[in-house]
XYZ file of N, CA and C in Angstrom:
222
model
N 0.769 -1.206 0.223
C 0.574 -0.211 0.034
C 0.892 1.374 0.344
N 2.199 1.175 0.761
C 2.719 2.398 0.924
C 3.426 2.325 -0.740
N 3.844 1.317 -1.140
C 4.328 1.153 -2.332
C 3.683 1.778 -3.445
N 2.685 1.841 -3.397
C 1.315 2.428 -4.599
C 1.332 4.062 -4.341
N 0.787 4.466 -2.493
C 1.180 5.675 -2.448
C 2.343 6.539 -3.142
N 3.168 6.338 -2.581
C 5.057 6.491 -3.315
C 4.612 6.623 -4.452
N 4.511 5.614 -5.040
C 3.988 5.841 -6.631
C 3.518 6.491 -7.235
N 2.085 6.872 -6.960
C 1.119 8.397 -6.997
C 1.909 9.082 -7.107
N 2.321 9.659 -5.535
C 2.615 10.925 -4.959
C 4.108 11.398 -6.449
N 4.763 10.840 -6.590
C 5.964 10.899 -7.537
C 5.310 10.881 -8.898
N 4.242 10.149 -9.022
C 3.691 10.367 -10.531
C 3.106 11.746 -10.512
N 2.081 12.049 -9.472
C 1.486 13.656 -9.246
C 2.733 14.661 -9.690
N 3.930 14.136 -8.739
C 5.123 15.148 -9.088
C 5.680 15.428 -10.323
N 6.085 14.398 -10.880
C 6.122 14.387 -12.174
C 5.283 14.816 -13.491
N 3.817 14.772 -13.086
C 2.722 15.594 -13.772
C 2.587 16.698 -13.817
N 2.758 17.499 -12.382
C 2.813 18.925 -12.156
C 3.778 19.216 -12.921
N 5.114 18.700 -12.940
C 6.272 19.833 -13.174
C 5.992 19.411 -15.062
N 5.167 18.433 -15.552
C 5.756 18.639 -17.219
C 4.333 19.233 -17.677
N 3.435 19.532 -16.430
C 2.298 20.691 -16.700
C 3.033 22.286 -16.613
N 3.775 22.359 -15.753
C 4.241 23.700 -15.609
C 5.193 24.209 -16.934
N 6.067 23.239 -17.566
C 6.898 23.015 -18.530
C 6.262 23.460 -20.059
N 5.133 22.964 -20.306
C 4.472 23.012 -21.366
C 3.277 24.594 -21.278
N 2.855 24.885 -20.019
C 2.390 26.441 -19.295
C 3.441 27.322 -20.325
N 4.939 26.741 -19.411
C 5.424 28.293 -19.752
C 6.039 28.594 -21.132
N 6.261 27.003 -22.011
C 6.196 27.500 -23.603
C 5.557 27.690 -24.268
N 4.260 27.224 -23.644
C 3.229 27.043 -25.060
C 2.832 28.965 -25.182
N 2.557 29.793 -24.405
C 3.069 31.274 -25.052
C 4.253 31.541 -25.268
N 5.033 31.169 -25.350
C 6.859 31.259 -27.167
C 6.468 30.381 -27.990
N 5.832 29.776 -27.732
C 5.631 28.517 -29.165
C 5.344 29.509 -30.346
N 4.863 30.061 -30.801
C 5.025 31.109 -32.159
C 5.979 31.429 -32.767
N 7.096 32.056 -31.135
C 8.367 32.326 -31.442
C 9.244 31.457 -32.152
N 9.025 30.523 -31.035
C 10.425 29.007 -31.292
C 9.960 28.116 -32.470
N 8.631 28.077 -32.902
C 8.719 27.627 -34.256
C 9.151 28.654 -35.323
N 8.794 29.808 -35.301
C 9.312 30.856 -36.510
C 11.296 30.783 -36.536
N 11.956 30.604 -35.291
C 12.934 30.486 -35.176
C 14.039 29.061 -35.570
N 12.913 27.812 -35.436
C 13.164 26.936 -35.891
C 13.125 26.609 -37.326
N 12.046 27.830 -37.728
C 12.123 27.496 -39.053
C 12.958 28.500 -40.249
N 13.061 29.760 -39.392
C 13.862 30.597 -40.820
C 15.103 30.953 -40.261
N 15.451 30.365 -38.487
C 16.928 30.714 -37.955
C 16.584 31.748 -36.928
N 17.494 32.488 -37.087
C 17.711 33.516 -36.437
C 18.236 34.818 -37.505
N 17.046 35.874 -37.155
C 16.910 37.025 -37.309
C 18.308 38.424 -37.849
N 19.051 38.212 -38.543
C 20.550 39.145 -38.417
C 19.992 39.951 -38.597
N 20.253 41.232 -38.144
C 20.042 42.583 -38.072
C 20.724 43.898 -37.733
N 20.754 45.076 -37.871
C 21.595 46.154 -37.202
C 22.009 45.950 -35.904
N 23.038 45.765 -34.885
C 23.591 45.391 -33.716
C 22.280 46.278 -32.711
N 22.095 45.728 -31.714
C 21.226 46.253 -30.916
C 22.494 47.762 -29.862
N 21.980 48.974 -29.521
C 23.101 49.785 -28.713
C 23.255 49.509 -27.613
N 24.430 49.191 -27.118
C 24.857 48.377 -25.293
C 24.098 49.232 -24.646
N 23.951 48.509 -24.003
C 22.694 49.134 -22.537
C 23.284 49.382 -21.066
N 23.179 50.667 -21.058
C 23.776 51.251 -19.846
C 23.258 50.988 -18.935
N 23.451 50.289 -18.341
C 22.798 49.204 -16.712
C 22.297 50.380 -15.631
N 23.830 51.554 -15.874
C 23.735 52.662 -14.023
C 22.877 53.117 -14.638
N 21.869 53.882 -13.260
C 20.983 54.993 -13.523
C 21.790 55.709 -13.699
N 21.228 57.177 -14.226
C 21.768 58.436 -14.380
C 20.988 59.323 -14.348
N 21.089 60.371 -13.026
C 20.334 61.498 -12.696
C 20.746 63.038 -13.412
N 19.532 63.207 -14.182
C 19.809 64.500 -14.890
C 19.303 65.680 -13.596
N 19.384 66.540 -14.440
C 18.583 67.870 -14.240
C 19.859 67.961 -12.456
N 19.246 69.235 -11.551
C 20.056 69.405 -10.628
C 19.971 68.572 -8.919
N 20.562 68.565 -8.332
C 20.384 68.171 -6.786
C 20.162 69.255 -6.473
N 18.579 68.369 -5.475
C 17.790 69.865 -4.586
C 18.272 68.622 -3.286
N 18.368 69.709 -2.340
C 18.204 68.973 -1.025
C 16.899 69.035 -0.962
N 16.803 67.851 0.418
C 15.765 67.188 0.891
C 16.106 67.996 2.073
N 14.778 68.500 2.458
C 14.713 68.966 4.267
C 13.140 68.607 4.569
N 13.320 67.388 5.236
C 12.130 66.792 6.182
C 11.541 67.310 7.177
N 10.433 67.218 7.841
C 9.868 68.395 8.942
C 9.499 67.410 9.955
N 10.315 66.558 10.942
C 10.286 65.424 11.895
C 9.941 65.803 12.698
N 9.179 65.562 13.740
C 9.039 66.454 15.357
C 9.907 65.560 16.019
N 10.293 66.664 16.900
C 11.587 65.962 17.649
C 12.271 64.826 18.483
N 10.730 64.025 18.672
C 10.621 62.399 19.689
C 11.054 61.753 18.656
N 10.565 62.226 17.819
C 11.673 61.231 16.239
C 12.913 61.300 15.746
N 13.407 62.897 15.969
C 14.004 63.295 15.633
C 15.472 62.303 16.994
N 15.251 62.489 17.978
C 16.250 62.212 18.845
C 16.249 60.800 18.987
N 15.272 59.797 18.270
C 15.588 58.868 18.254
C 16.253 58.147 17.174
N 16.460 59.313 15.840
C 17.212 58.673 15.055
C 18.752 58.702 15.345
């Protein structure tokens, strides 16, 4: 009985894994089929990505009005 329950459990886990893979691939299936049929599309190279955040404009000092009891706690 325990062997049957163990087999059912692992079968259910395998079924959930396969279902999640299918649900992940399904929205991308059109692109996958296109790439398999025509290969990668070669065009102009994309501009390099600048991962750093840049601040434009001038720096403005930040002033906060905080009650004295909270200011003392900081």
